[in-house]
Structures are given as structure tokens and as C-alpha cells.
CSV table of C-alpha atoms in Angstrom, one decimal:
chain,number,residue,atom,x,y,z
H,1,ILE,CA,-18.8,17.0,-1.6
H,2,GLY,CA,-18.7,16.3,-5.3
H,3,PHE,CA,-19.2,12.6,-4.7
H,4,GLY,CA,-21.9,13.1,-2.0
H,5,GLU,CA,-19.6,11.7,0.7
H,6,PHE,CA,-18.1,13.6,3.7
H,7,SER,CA,-15.7,10.8,4.7
H,8,GLU,CA,-12.7,9.4,3.0
H,9,ASN,CA,-14.7,6.5,1.5
H,10,LEU,CA,-15.0,7.8,-2.0
H,11,ALA,CA,-15.0,4.4,-3.7
H,12,GLY,CA,-18.3,3.3,-2.2
H,13,ALA,CA,-20.0,6.7,-3.0
H,14,ALA,CA,-18.7,6.7,-6.6
H,15,ARG,CA,-20.2,3.3,-7.4
H,16,ALA,CA,-23.7,4.8,-6.9
H,17,LEU,CA,-23.1,7.6,-9.3
H,18,SER,CA,-23.2,7.8,-13.1
H,19,PRO,CA,-20.0,7.4,-15.1
H,20,PHE,CA,-20.3,11.0,-16.3
H,21,HIS,CA,-20.5,12.3,-12.7
H,22,VAL,CA,-17.5,10.2,-11.6
H,23,ALA,CA,-15.4,11.6,-14.5
H,24,LEU,CA,-16.6,15.2,-14.1
H,25,VAL,CA,-15.8,15.7,-10.4
H,26,PRO,CA,-12.0,15.3,-10.7
H,27,VAL,CA,-12.0,17.7,-13.6
H,28,LEU,CA,-13.9,20.4,-11.6
H,29,GLY,CA,-11.7,19.7,-8.7
H,30,GLY,CA,-8.7,20.2,-10.9
H,31,VAL,CA,-10.0,23.6,-12.0
H,32,VAL,CA,-10.2,24.6,-8.3
H,33,VAL,CA,-6.8,23.2,-7.5
H,34,GLY,CA,-5.3,25.0,-10.5
H,35,ALA,CA,-6.8,28.3,-9.4
H,36,MET,CA,-5.4,27.7,-5.9
H,37,LEU,CA,-1.9,27.0,-7.3
H,38,TRP,CA,-2.0,30.1,-9.4
H,39,PHE,CA,-3.2,32.3,-6.5
H,40,GLY,CA,-0.8,30.7,-4.0
H,41,LYS,CA,2.2,31.2,-6.2
H,42,ARG,CA,1.1,34.8,-7.0
H,43,GLN,CA,0.7,35.7,-3.4
H,44,GLY,CA,3.9,34.0,-2.4
H,45,TRP,CA,2.2,31.4,-0.2
H,46,LEU,CA,3.7,28.5,-2.3
H,47,PRO,CA,7.4,28.6,-3.2
H,48,GLU,CA,6.6,26.5,-6.4
H,49,THR,CA,3.5,25.6,-8.4
H,50,ARG,CA,2.7,22.5,-6.4
H,51,GLY,CA,1.6,21.3,-3.0
H,52,LEU,CA,4.1,20.6,-0.3
H,53,ALA,CA,4.7,17.4,1.7
H,54,VAL,CA,7.3,15.4,3.5
H,55,ALA,CA,10.3,16.1,1.2
H,56,ASP,CA,9.8,19.8,1.8
H,57,VAL,CA,10.0,19.2,5.6
H,58,ILE,CA,13.2,17.3,5.2
H,59,GLU,CA,14.6,20.0,3.0
H,60,ALA,CA,13.7,22.7,5.5
H,61,ARG,CA,15.4,20.8,8.3
H,62,ALA,CA,18.6,20.2,6.3
H,63,VAL,CA,18.9,23.5,4.3
H,64,ARG,CA,16.8,26.2,5.9
H,65,GLY,CA,17.5,25.7,9.6
H,66,GLY,CA,14.0,24.2,10.1
H,67,ARG,CA,12.2,27.3,8.7
H,68,ILE,CA,8.8,26.7,7.1
H,69,ARG,CA,6.5,29.6,6.7
H,70,ILE,CA,3.1,29.1,8.3
H,71,SER,CA,1.4,30.4,5.1
H,72,GLU,CA,3.0,27.5,3.2
H,73,GLY,CA,1.7,24.9,5.6
H,74,LEU,CA,-1.8,26.2,5.8
H,75,TYR,CA,-2.3,26.9,2.1
H,76,SER,CA,-0.6,23.7,0.9
H,77,ALA,CA,-2.9,21.7,3.3
H,78,GLY,CA,-5.9,23.4,1.6
H,79,VAL,CA,-4.6,22.4,-1.8
H,80,ALA,CA,-4.2,18.8,-0.7
H,81,ALA,CA,-7.7,18.7,0.9
H,82,VAL,CA,-9.4,20.0,-2.2
H,83,SER,CA,-7.3,17.5,-4.4
H,84,MET,CA,-8.2,14.5,-2.3
H,85,GLY,CA,-11.8,15.5,-2.0
H,86,ALA,CA,-12.0,15.8,-5.7
H,87,GLY,CA,-10.7,12.2,-6.1
H,88,ALA,CA,-7.0,12.8,-6.8
H,89,SER,CA,-5.1,9.6,-6.0
H,90,THR,CA,-2.8,11.0,-3.4
H,91,GLY,CA,-2.2,10.7,0.3
H,92,ARG,CA,-3.1,12.8,3.3
H,93,GLU,CA,-0.2,12.0,5.6
H,94,GLY,CA,2.4,14.0,3.6
H,95,PRO,CA,0.4,17.2,3.8
H,96,ALA,CA,-0.4,16.5,7.4
H,97,VAL,CA,3.3,16.1,8.2
H,98,HIS,CA,4.1,19.3,6.4
H,99,LEU,CA,1.3,21.2,8.2
H,100,GLY,CA,2.4,19.9,11.6
H,101,ALA,CA,6.0,20.8,10.9
H,102,SER,CA,5.0,24.3,9.7
H,103,LEU,CA,3.0,25.0,12.8
H,104,ALA,CA,5.9,23.7,14.9
H,105,SER,CA,8.4,25.8,13.0
H,106,TRP,CA,6.2,28.9,13.4
H,107,PHE,CA,6.0,28.4,17.1
H,108,ALA,CA,9.7,27.7,17.5
H,109,HIS,CA,10.6,30.9,15.7
H,110,LEU,CA,8.0,32.9,17.6
H,111,ILE,CA,9.7,32.1,20.9
H,112,GLY,CA,13.2,32.7,19.4
H,113,LEU,CA,14.7,29.2,19.5
H,114,PRO,CA,18.1,28.7,17.8
H,115,PRO,CA,18.2,26.6,14.5
H,116,ARG,CA,19.3,23.4,16.3
H,117,GLU,CA,16.2,23.5,18.6
H,118,VAL,CA,14.0,24.6,15.7
H,119,ARG,CA,14.9,21.3,13.9
H,120,THR,CA,13.9,19.3,17.0
H,121,ILE,CA,10.5,21.1,17.2
H,122,LEU,CA,10.1,20.5,13.5
H,123,ALA,CA,10.4,16.8,14.1
H,124,CYS,CA,7.9,17.0,17.0
H,125,GLY,CA,5.3,18.4,14.6
H,126,ALA,CA,5.9,15.7,12.1
H,127,ALA,CA,5.7,13.0,14.7
H,128,ALA,CA,2.4,14.3,16.0
H,129,ALA,CA,1.0,14.3,12.5
H,130,VAL,CA,1.9,10.7,11.7
H,131,ALA,CA,0.8,9.5,15.2
H,132,ALA,CA,-2.6,11.2,14.7
H,133,SER,CA,-3.0,9.8,11.1
H,134,PHE,CA,-2.4,6.2,12.0
H,135,ASN,CA,-3.3,6.2,15.7
H,136,ALA,CA,0.3,4.9,16.1
H,137,PRO,CA,2.4,7.0,18.6
H,138,ILE,CA,5.5,4.8,18.6
H,139,ALA,CA,5.6,4.7,14.8
H,140,GLY,CA,5.1,8.5,14.7
H,141,ALA,CA,8.1,9.1,16.9
H,142,VAL,CA,10.3,6.7,15.0
H,143,PHE,CA,9.2,8.2,11.6
H,144,ALA,CA,10.3,11.7,12.8
H,145,LEU,CA,13.7,10.4,13.9
H,146,GLU,CA,14.2,8.1,11.0
H,147,VAL,CA,13.0,10.2,8.1
H,148,VAL,CA,12.7,13.9,9.1
H,149,LEU,CA,15.8,14.3,11.4
H,150,GLY,CA,17.8,11.3,10.1
H,151,HIS,CA,19.3,10.5,13.5
H,152,TYR,CA,18.5,9.2,17.0
H,153,ALA,CA,20.4,11.7,19.3
H,154,LEU,CA,19.3,11.2,22.9
H,155,ARG,CA,18.4,14.8,23.4
H,156,VAL,CA,15.6,14.7,20.7
H,157,ILE,CA,14.0,11.4,21.7
H,158,ALA,CA,12.1,12.7,24.7
H,159,PRO,CA,10.4,15.8,23.0
H,160,VAL,CA,9.6,13.8,19.9
H,161,ALA,CA,8.1,11.0,21.9
H,162,VAL,CA,6.0,13.4,24.0
H,163,ALA,CA,4.7,15.2,20.8
H,164,SER,CA,3.9,11.9,19.1
H,165,THR,CA,2.0,10.7,22.2
H,166,MET,CA,0.0,13.9,22.5
H,167,GLY,CA,-0.8,13.7,18.8
H,168,ALA,CA,-2.3,10.2,19.2
H,169,VAL,CA,-4.1,11.2,22.4
H,170,ILE,CA,-5.8,14.2,20.8
H,171,ALA,CA,-6.7,12.2,17.7
H,172,ARG,CA,-8.3,9.5,19.8
H,173,ALA,CA,-10.3,12.0,21.8
H,174,HIS,CA,-11.8,13.4,18.6
H,175,LEU,CA,-11.9,10.5,16.2
H,176,GLY,CA,-12.0,7.5,18.5
H,177,ALA,CA,-9.5,4.8,19.6
H,178,GLN,CA,-9.9,2.5,16.6
H,179,PRO,CA,-6.8,2.0,14.4
H,180,ALA,CA,-6.6,3.3,10.8
H,181,PHE,CA,-7.5,-0.1,9.4
H,182,LEU,CA,-9.8,-2.8,10.9
H,183,LEU,CA,-8.1,-6.1,10.3
H,184,PRO,CA,-9.4,-9.7,10.5
H,185,LEU,CA,-7.9,-12.2,12.9
H,186,ILE,CA,-4.5,-13.3,11.5
H,187,GLU,CA,-3.4,-16.9,12.2
H,188,PRO,CA,0.0,-17.4,13.7
H,189,ALA,CA,2.8,-17.5,11.1
H,190,SER,CA,4.3,-20.8,10.2
H,191,PHE,CA,7.9,-21.6,9.5
H,192,VAL,CA,7.4,-21.4,5.7
H,193,ASP,CA,5.8,-17.9,5.9
H,194,TYR,CA,9.1,-16.2,6.6
H,195,PRO,CA,10.9,-17.2,3.5
H,196,MET,CA,7.7,-16.4,1.6
H,197,ALA,CA,7.8,-13.0,3.2
H,198,ALA,CA,11.4,-12.5,2.1
H,199,LEU,CA,10.3,-13.4,-1.5
H,200,LEU,CA,7.5,-10.8,-1.2
H,201,GLY,CA,10.0,-8.3,0.0
H,202,VAL,CA,12.1,-8.7,-3.2
H,203,ILE,CA,8.9,-8.4,-5.4
H,204,CYS,CA,7.9,-5.2,-3.5
H,205,ALA,CA,11.4,-3.8,-4.1
H,206,LEU,CA,11.1,-4.3,-7.8
H,207,VAL,CA,7.7,-2.8,-8.0
H,208,ALA,CA,8.8,0.1,-5.7
H,209,ILE,CA,11.7,1.0,-8.0
H,210,GLY,CA,9.3,1.2,-11.0
H,211,PHE,CA,6.8,3.1,-9.0
H,212,MET,CA,9.2,5.8,-7.9
H,213,ARG,CA,10.8,6.1,-11.2
H,214,ALA,CA,7.4,6.5,-12.9
H,215,ILE,CA,6.4,9.3,-10.5
H,216,LEU,CA,9.7,11.2,-10.8
H,217,PHE,CA,9.7,10.8,-14.6
H,218,ALA,CA,6.1,12.0,-14.9
H,219,ASN,CA,6.8,15.1,-12.8
H,220,ALA,CA,9.7,16.1,-14.9
H,221,GLN,CA,8.2,15.1,-18.3
H,222,VAL,CA,4.9,16.7,-17.7
H,223,ALA,CA,6.6,20.0,-16.6
H,224,LYS,CA,8.9,19.9,-19.6
H,225,THR,CA,6.1,19.2,-22.1
H,226,ALA,CA,4.0,22.0,-20.5
H,227,GLU,CA,6.9,24.4,-20.8
H,228,THR,CA,7.5,23.5,-24.4
H,229,ALA,CA,3.8,24.0,-25.2
H,230,GLY,CA,3.7,27.3,-23.3
H,231,VAL,CA,1.2,25.9,-20.7
H,232,ALA,CA,1.6,27.2,-17.2
H,233,LEU,CA,1.9,24.5,-14.5
H,234,TRP,CA,-1.2,25.7,-12.6
H,235,MET,CA,-3.3,24.8,-15.7
H,236,LEU,CA,-2.4,21.1,-15.5
H,237,PRO,CA,-4.7,19.7,-12.8
H,238,PRO,CA,-8.0,19.7,-14.9
H,239,ALA,CA,-6.3,17.5,-17.5
H,240,GLY,CA,-5.0,15.2,-14.8
H,241,GLY,CA,-8.4,15.1,-13.2
H,242,LEU,CA,-10.0,14.0,-16.5
H,243,ALA,CA,-7.5,11.1,-16.8
H,244,VAL,CA,-8.1,10.0,-13.2
H,245,GLY,CA,-11.9,10.3,-13.6
H,246,LEU,CA,-11.8,8.1,-16.7
H,247,ILE,CA,-9.8,5.5,-14.7
H,248,ALA,CA,-12.3,5.8,-11.8
H,249,ILE,CA,-15.3,4.9,-14.0
H,250,PHE,CA,-13.9,1.4,-14.2
H,251,PHE,CA,-12.0,1.4,-10.9
H,252,PRO,CA,-13.6,3.8,-8.4
H,253,GLU,CA,-11.2,2.3,-5.8
H,254,VAL,CA,-8.4,4.6,-7.1
H,255,LEU,CA,-10.2,7.8,-5.9
H,256,GLY,CA,-8.9,9.8,-3.0
H,257,VAL,CA,-6.8,8.5,-0.1
H,258,GLY,CA,-7.9,4.9,-0.6
H,259,TYR,CA,-8.2,3.6,2.9
H,260,GLU,CA,-11.5,1.8,2.1
H,261,PRO,CA,-10.0,-0.4,-0.7
H,262,THR,CA,-6.8,-0.8,1.4
H,263,ALA,CA,-8.9,-2.3,4.2
H,264,GLU,CA,-10.6,-4.6,1.7
H,265,ALA,CA,-7.3,-5.8,0.4
H,266,LEU,CA,-6.0,-6.4,3.9
H,267,GLY,CA,-9.2,-8.3,4.7
H,268,GLY,CA,-8.6,-10.7,1.7
H,269,ARG,CA,-11.9,-9.7,0.0
H,270,TYR,CA,-10.5,-9.1,-3.5
H,271,GLY,CA,-9.8,-11.8,-6.1
H,272,PHE,CA,-6.4,-12.3,-7.7
H,273,GLY,CA,-7.3,-10.9,-11.1
H,274,PHE,CA,-9.0,-7.9,-9.7
H,275,LEU,CA,-6.0,-7.2,-7.4
H,276,LEU,CA,-3.6,-7.1,-10.4
H,277,ALA,CA,-5.9,-4.8,-12.4
H,278,LEU,CA,-6.4,-2.6,-9.3
H,279,LEU,CA,-2.6,-2.5,-8.8
H,280,ALA,CA,-2.0,-1.2,-12.3
H,281,ALA,CA,-4.9,1.3,-12.1
H,282,LYS,CA,-3.8,2.7,-8.8
H,283,ILE,CA,-0.2,3.2,-9.8
H,284,LEU,CA,-1.3,4.9,-13.0
H,285,ALA,CA,-3.7,7.2,-11.1
H,286,VAL,CA,-1.0,8.1,-8.6
H,287,VAL,CA,1.5,8.9,-11.3
H,288,ILE,CA,-1.1,11.1,-13.1
H,289,SER,CA,-2.3,12.9,-10.0
H,290,LEU,CA,1.2,13.9,-8.8
H,291,GLY,CA,2.5,14.5,-12.3
H,292,PHE,CA,-0.3,16.9,-13.1
H,293,ARG,CA,0.2,18.9,-9.9
H,294,PHE,CA,-2.6,17.7,-7.6
H,295,GLY,CA,-1.8,18.2,-3.9
H,296,GLY,CA,-1.1,15.3,-1.6
H,297,GLY,CA,1.6,12.9,-0.5
H,298,ILE,CA,2.9,9.4,-1.3
H,299,PHE,CA,2.4,7.8,2.1
H,300,SER,CA,-1.1,6.5,1.6
H,301,PRO,CA,-0.6,5.4,-2.1
H,302,ALA,CA,2.5,3.4,-1.0
H,303,ILE,CA,0.5,1.7,1.7
H,304,TYR,CA,-2.3,1.0,-0.7
H,305,VAL,CA,-0.1,-0.4,-3.5
H,306,GLY,CA,1.8,-2.5,-0.9
H,307,ALA,CA,-1.4,-4.0,0.5
H,308,VAL,CA,-2.8,-4.8,-2.9
H,309,LEU,CA,0.5,-6.3,-4.1
H,310,GLY,CA,0.8,-8.3,-0.9
H,311,ALA,CA,-2.8,-9.6,-1.2
H,312,ALA,CA,-2.2,-10.7,-4.7
H,313,PHE,CA,0.9,-12.5,-3.6
H,314,GLY,CA,-1.0,-14.0,-0.7
H,315,SER,CA,-3.7,-15.3,-3.1
H,316,VAL,CA,-1.1,-17.3,-5.0
H,317,ALA,CA,0.6,-18.4,-1.8
H,318,SER,CA,-2.7,-19.6,-0.3
H,319,LEU,CA,-3.2,-21.8,-3.4
H,320,VAL,CA,0.3,-23.2,-3.3
H,321,LEU,CA,0.5,-23.6,0.5
H,322,GLY,CA,-3.1,-24.6,1.0
H,323,GLY,CA,-4.0,-21.5,3.2
H,324,GLY,CA,-7.1,-19.3,3.3
H,325,ALA,CA,-8.2,-15.7,3.7
H,326,GLY,CA,-6.0,-15.4,6.8
H,327,ASP,CA,-2.9,-16.0,4.8
H,328,VAL,CA,-4.0,-13.4,2.3
H,329,SER,CA,-4.3,-10.8,5.1
H,330,PHE,CA,-1.0,-11.8,6.5
H,331,PHE,CA,0.8,-11.3,3.2
H,332,ALA,CA,-1.2,-8.1,2.5
H,333,LEU,CA,0.2,-6.7,5.8
H,334,VAL,CA,3.7,-7.8,4.9
H,335,GLY,CA,3.4,-6.3,1.4
H,336,MET,CA,2.0,-3.0,2.9
H,337,GLY,CA,5.0,-2.7,5.2
H,338,ALA,CA,7.7,-3.8,2.8
H,339,PHE,CA,6.5,-1.6,-0.1
H,340,ALA,CA,5.8,1.5,2.0
H,341,GLY,CA,9.0,1.1,3.9
H,342,ALA,CA,11.1,0.8,0.8
H,343,VAL,CA,9.4,3.8,-1.0
H,344,LEU,CA,9.6,6.1,2.0
H,345,GLY,CA,13.0,5.0,3.2
H,346,ALA,CA,11.4,4.2,6.6
H,347,PRO,CA,11.8,0.5,7.4
H,348,LEU,CA,11.5,0.8,11.1
H,349,SER,CA,8.5,3.2,11.1
H,350,THR,CA,6.5,1.0,8.7
H,351,THR,CA,7.3,-2.1,10.7
H,352,LEU,CA,6.0,-0.3,13.9
H,353,ILE,CA,2.9,0.9,12.1
H,354,VAL,CA,2.0,-2.8,11.3
H,355,PHE,CA,2.8,-3.9,14.8
H,356,GLU,CA,0.6,-1.1,16.3
H,357,LEU,CA,-2.2,-2.1,13.9
H,358,THR,CA,-2.0,-5.8,14.7
H,359,ALA,CA,-0.4,-6.2,18.0
H,360,ASN,CA,1.0,-9.3,16.4
H,361,TYR,CA,4.6,-10.0,17.0
H,362,GLU,CA,5.0,-12.7,14.4
H,363,THR,CA,3.5,-10.5,11.7
H,364,ALA,CA,5.8,-7.6,12.7
H,365,ILE,CA,8.9,-9.9,12.4
H,366,ALA,CA,7.8,-11.0,8.9
H,367,VAL,CA,7.3,-7.4,7.9
H,368,LEU,CA,10.8,-6.6,9.3
H,369,VAL,CA,12.3,-9.3,7.1
H,370,ALA,CA,10.5,-8.2,4.0
H,371,VAL,CA,11.0,-4.5,4.4
H,372,SER,CA,14.7,-4.9,5.2
H,373,LEU,CA,15.3,-6.8,1.9
H,374,ALA,CA,13.1,-4.4,0.0
H,375,THR,CA,14.9,-1.3,1.4
H,376,VAL,CA,18.3,-2.7,0.7
H,377,ILE,CA,17.4,-3.5,-2.9
H,378,VAL,CA,15.9,-0.1,-3.5
H,379,GLN,CA,18.8,1.7,-1.9
H,380,LYS,CA,21.2,-0.4,-4.1
H,381,TYR,CA,19.5,0.5,-7.4
H,382,LEU,CA,18.2,4.0,-6.7
H,383,GLY,CA,20.6,5.2,-3.9
H,384,ALA,CA,17.8,6.6,-1.7
H,385,GLY,CA,14.1,6.5,-0.8
H,386,PHE,CA,11.5,8.7,-2.6
H,387,PHE,CA,11.9,11.7,-0.4
H,388,GLN,CA,15.6,11.8,-0.8
H,389,LEU,CA,15.3,11.4,-4.5
H,390,GLN,CA,12.9,14.3,-4.6
H,391,ILE,CA,15.4,16.5,-2.8
H,392,GLU,CA,18.3,15.4,-5.0
H,393,ARG,CA,16.2,16.7,-8.0
H,394,ARG,CA,16.3,20.1,-6.3
H,395,GLY,CA,20.1,20.0,-6.1
H,396,TYR,CA,20.8,18.8,-2.5
H,397,GLU,CA,22.5,15.5,-1.7
H,398,LEU,CA,21.2,14.4,1.7
H,399,ALA,CA,21.6,10.6,1.2
H,400,HIS,CA,25.3,10.7,1.8
H,401,GLY,CA,25.2,12.5,5.2
H,402,PRO,CA,26.1,16.1,6.1
H,403,GLN,CA,29.5,16.1,4.4
H,404,ARG,CA,28.3,17.0,0.9
H,405,LEU,CA,25.5,19.2,2.1
H,406,ILE,CA,28.0,21.3,4.0
H,407,LEU,CA,30.0,21.8,0.8
H,408,GLN,CA,26.8,22.9,-0.9
H,409,MET,CA,25.3,25.2,1.8
H,410,VAL,CA,28.3,27.1,3.3
H,411,ARG,CA,29.1,30.2,1.2
H,412,VAL,CA,32.4,32.0,0.8
H,413,ARG,CA,30.9,35.1,2.6
H,414,ASP,CA,30.5,32.9,5.7
H,415,PHE,CA,34.3,32.4,6.2
H,416,MET,CA,36.1,35.1,4.2
H,417,THR,CA,38.2,37.8,5.9
H,418,PRO,CA,36.6,41.2,5.1
H,419,ILE,CA,38.6,43.6,3.0
H,420,ASP,CA,38.8,46.3,5.7
H,421,ARG,CA,41.0,43.9,7.8
H,422,LEU,CA,43.5,43.4,5.0
H,423,GLN,CA,46.1,45.2,2.9
H,424,LYS,CA,43.9,45.9,-0.1
H,425,GLU,CA,46.7,46.0,-2.6
H,426,ASN,CA,47.7,42.4,-1.6
H,427,VAL,CA,44.3,40.9,-2.6
H,428,LEU,CA,43.4,42.6,-5.8
H,429,GLU,CA,45.4,40.4,-8.1
H,430,GLY,CA,44.8,36.9,-9.5
H,431,PRO,CA,41.8,34.7,-10.1
H,432,HIS,CA,38.9,35.4,-7.8
H,433,LEU,CA,35.7,33.9,-6.2
H,434,TYR,CA,32.4,35.5,-5.5
H,435,GLU,CA,30.7,35.9,-2.1
H,436,ASP,CA,27.9,33.6,-3.0
H,437,ASP,CA,30.1,30.8,-4.2
H,438,THR,CA,29.9,27.6,-2.2
H,439,LEU,CA,32.5,26.1,0.0
H,440,GLY,CA,32.8,23.1,-2.3
H,441,LYS,CA,33.4,25.4,-5.3
H,442,ALA,CA,36.0,27.4,-3.3
H,443,LEU,CA,38.0,24.3,-2.4
H,444,GLY,CA,37.8,23.0,-6.0
H,445,PHE,CA,38.9,26.4,-7.3
H,446,LEU,CA,41.9,26.6,-5.0
H,447,GLU,CA,42.9,23.1,-5.9
H,448,ALA,CA,42.6,23.7,-9.6
H,449,GLU,CA,44.5,27.0,-9.4
H,450,GLY,CA,47.2,25.5,-7.2
H,451,ALA,CA,46.7,28.6,-4.9
H,452,ASP,CA,46.7,29.0,-1.2
H,453,GLY,CA,44.2,31.9,-1.3
H,454,ALA,CA,42.1,34.1,-3.6
H,455,PRO,CA,40.3,37.5,-3.5
H,456,VAL,CA,36.5,37.5,-3.1
H,457,LYS,CA,34.3,39.9,-5.1
H,458,ALA,CA,30.6,40.9,-4.9
H,459,ARG,CA,28.5,40.3,-7.9
H,460,GLY,CA,27.5,43.5,-9.7
H,461,ALA,CA,28.4,46.0,-12.3
H,462,ASP,CA,31.9,46.9,-11.0
H,463,GLU,CA,32.5,43.7,-8.9
H,464,PRO,CA,34.4,45.2,-6.0
H,465,VAL,CA,36.8,43.1,-4.0
H,466,THR,CA,35.1,42.6,-0.6
H,467,GLY,CA,37.4,40.0,1.1
H,468,TYR,CA,40.0,37.3,0.9
H,469,ILE,CA,40.0,33.6,1.7
H,470,THR,CA,42.8,31.1,2.2
H,471,ARG,CA,42.8,27.3,1.9
H,472,ALA,CA,43.1,27.2,5.7
H,473,ASP,CA,40.0,29.3,6.1
H,474,ALA,CA,38.0,27.0,3.9
H,475,LEU,CA,39.2,23.8,5.7
H,476,ILE,CA,38.6,25.3,9.1
H,477,ALA,CA,35.0,26.3,8.1
H,478,TYR,CA,34.4,22.8,6.7
H,479,ASN,CA,35.7,21.1,9.9
H,480,ARG,CA,33.8,23.4,12.2
H,481,ARG,CA,30.5,22.6,10.4
H,482,LEU,CA,31.3,18.8,10.5
H,483,VAL,CA,31.8,19.0,14.2
H,484,GLU,CA,28.6,20.9,14.7
H,485,ALA,CA,26.7,18.3,12.6
H,486,HIS,CA,28.3,15.4,14.5
H,487,VAL,CA,27.4,16.9,17.9
H,488,GLU,CA,23.8,17.5,16.8
H,489,ARG,CA,23.4,14.0,15.5
H,490,THR,CA,24.9,12.2,18.5
H,491,GLN,CA,24.2,14.1,21.6
């Protein structure tokens, strides 16, 4: 509304406005977003002073048995909508995935499904959201399996596929059957295009590493600086809005979701110099928007940056190889898939998104080559994609499979023998653990003490002994959870 535009094409609308207007709207939007963050945290509708997105869905699946409160999903979606409408340089797909997953989680708990089935329904909601966003049902299903669930067990494929298909069908009924981006005709790839795509994949990986590090650093550093200065986090969005608004005076293409300039880059309609400037401006705007607590996700920005980077590469390649605008579009698509896949940790999903957008087998193969290289390099140097890195910052290690997570999530109270089943005098002596200590801490404690067992106490003033554990109890609990995780991921 602030830009006089009711679609996602904020760049075109901003060009017709005065510089003062363009700079002011993100500031006013930041005021509204800040007020929403304050109120949402105060009412308990947001667990933290920030909007929620894909990483929170993955965390809910791994840590909370698939539980996401409906209030979190609805309110966070509102924060994201206001943020993007005010010009914040964030994406809509992350909040959409979180909203779809929260609705699915609410329904699953309403009908009393067990945690294992709740996680499946959670993935169904995420798949439907991605399919609706890109009009790409196959990619939506694979994204839910690849990123949200992290496995391809046979029992989850059918419900996820059905949900993804229905999401795309409903979106087409209301929004039309056109894909997210209208692309020019792309010429068939030549033999030399594939090694060039591999080179682009390496470049995308290097930029992706810097991109992710910059966002994570900004999030941590801005929060640390605000705490030192005594500034509450909900007060940050107006300052971030001012910075984004100043960038938008010169590059209105950074505003909002950015599908309009993404389509321009994919169409080969930007020059090389402008593409490089836009690449830097967009990355800076994204880092500021997320660092200063605007709502939104990373999916659209990753697609945007990848398309611009690929178009810039294609501009040079067309000069070297003697191609034209078609070659620029080809490499823009390859860059889009490679960069987004590496950032999101979703190489298959992004390859399928490109294939469903183009129906071009040769382009999809080039994307697969580029995204595979990009993902391997990012995983080598950072250890995980962006979502996994976000979750690691919160204390959970998901990138190494369920083994470490089990050690973090199982508590001593879950496998101790209660005191009323024991000879109390036999368990009062010696070093002790607490009921809320983790399984990993318990095993490390027993190893360090050289003990086969230990009493367990409740935290409190008098710390009464409430139970006893043995090394065998701990190992049995660990093995049981490993078996359960294996069964869920393979059957």
C-alpha cells in the first residue's frame, strides 16, 4: 500500500515515486513490524523477537515432535506480510512454509495423531506451500522430503505428494496456471555449456558461503550491539528500514520479494555492470533486512541472487563464446538453481523447480551439474546449508543425523528408575545427576567418574533424590531411540 502497488512488483512502482517516499515507506513499515514483534512476544504468539520460517519448521520436526502452535504460524505470517509489503528484502516462501506447517501441525494434534504421524503431516503442509508458491508440485514434494523431513521413507511419499499436488491445484485455480517466472525461449545447450555450468557452480558456491556468513554474522552482531546499547530487539526494524530505503533510492529492484527483477535477469535484460551493482545491493539489503528483524525467508533472495549472478556470468560467457540473450537466460537459470540449492541445502528441489519452470531437460541437467558442485563446496566449508546452520546456532546439531540429536534431546528422567522402586539407602551416596540432564551428559558423566551408575536428583532447594540410572539404562535408551529413528527414516 505504501508504494501504491497491490502486487509483488514493488520495483516498478517505486521508480515512479520520489526518493523521499521510497526511503520513508520501509521506515514506517519497520515501525509497524517492531510494534508487531513487541506485541507478539508479549502475548506469547512469537517464541522469540523475530519472524519464523523454514528453520523453525525443521526444528519443530526434529525437536518438538512436529508441534507448532497455530498462533505462531498465523502471527509470523502477518509479520512477514507487513515486512515485504513495506519493502524489506526478504522472501515469502519461508513464512508460507511455516504457515502451511503450522496449520498441518494444528490439525494433526486436533485429531490426536502420534508424533511420528504429526511429522509426516507437517511435511505435507510444507510441500503444499512450496508447490503453491512456485506452481511446482514435484519440487514441493521433494523439498518437503529433502529439507523438512530429511529422508525419503516410502510411507511418507504418498501423503506428501498428494498434499503438494493439491497445493498446486488450488493455487492454479485462484492464481492461474502460469509459472512463477515467464521465461524466454532457451536454445538447446551445447557441449561447452556444461563445463561452463560447472564453473558457474563453483562461483555460486563461493558467493553463497559469503552470503550465508554475512547473514548469520549480521543477526548475531546486531543483536549483540543492541543488547550492549540497551536497545530491545523489537526496536530494530525502523533503523533497518531506513538503510533498505536508502539503498532502494538507487536500486528499487531490492525492494520486497523481488520476482520482477528476477524475471528481468532471467530474460537477459540487464547489462553486466548493472548486474554486478544489483548483486551487491541485493545482498546488502537482505543482510540488513534479516539482521534488523524484518520478517520473511531466504528462499526468494537466494533465487534472486542466483539469477543475477548467473546472468552476469552469462553476459561474459556470451562475449567469450559468441552467444546472445538466450545464453544469458540459460546461465541465469543455472545460477539460480545452483545458488539457491547450495544455500538452502536442497539440490534436488531446486533442480526440479527449474525443470518445472522450463520443461527443458538440457537446462535441468546443467543445473544439476552446477548445484551438485556448489552444494558439495558449501557443505565442505560450512558443514551444512543455511537452515541447518540456523538451527546449530540454537544448540541443535541436525546435520550429522539423529545420533547427536538423541544425545541432546533424551533426558535422564526419561530412562531413570524411580526412587520408590529402589532401596533408597543404596542410591543416596556418590556423585549425582539431575533429572533434566541430557543423555549425552549422563554418558559422559559416568565415563568420567568411572561409575556404572549414579543417583538422580530434582533441582530445587533441598534437591531430593528421585531415582537412579545405570550405564546399561543409558545405553538401552540410546539404542532404542536410534532404532526408532532408523525405522521412521527407512520404512
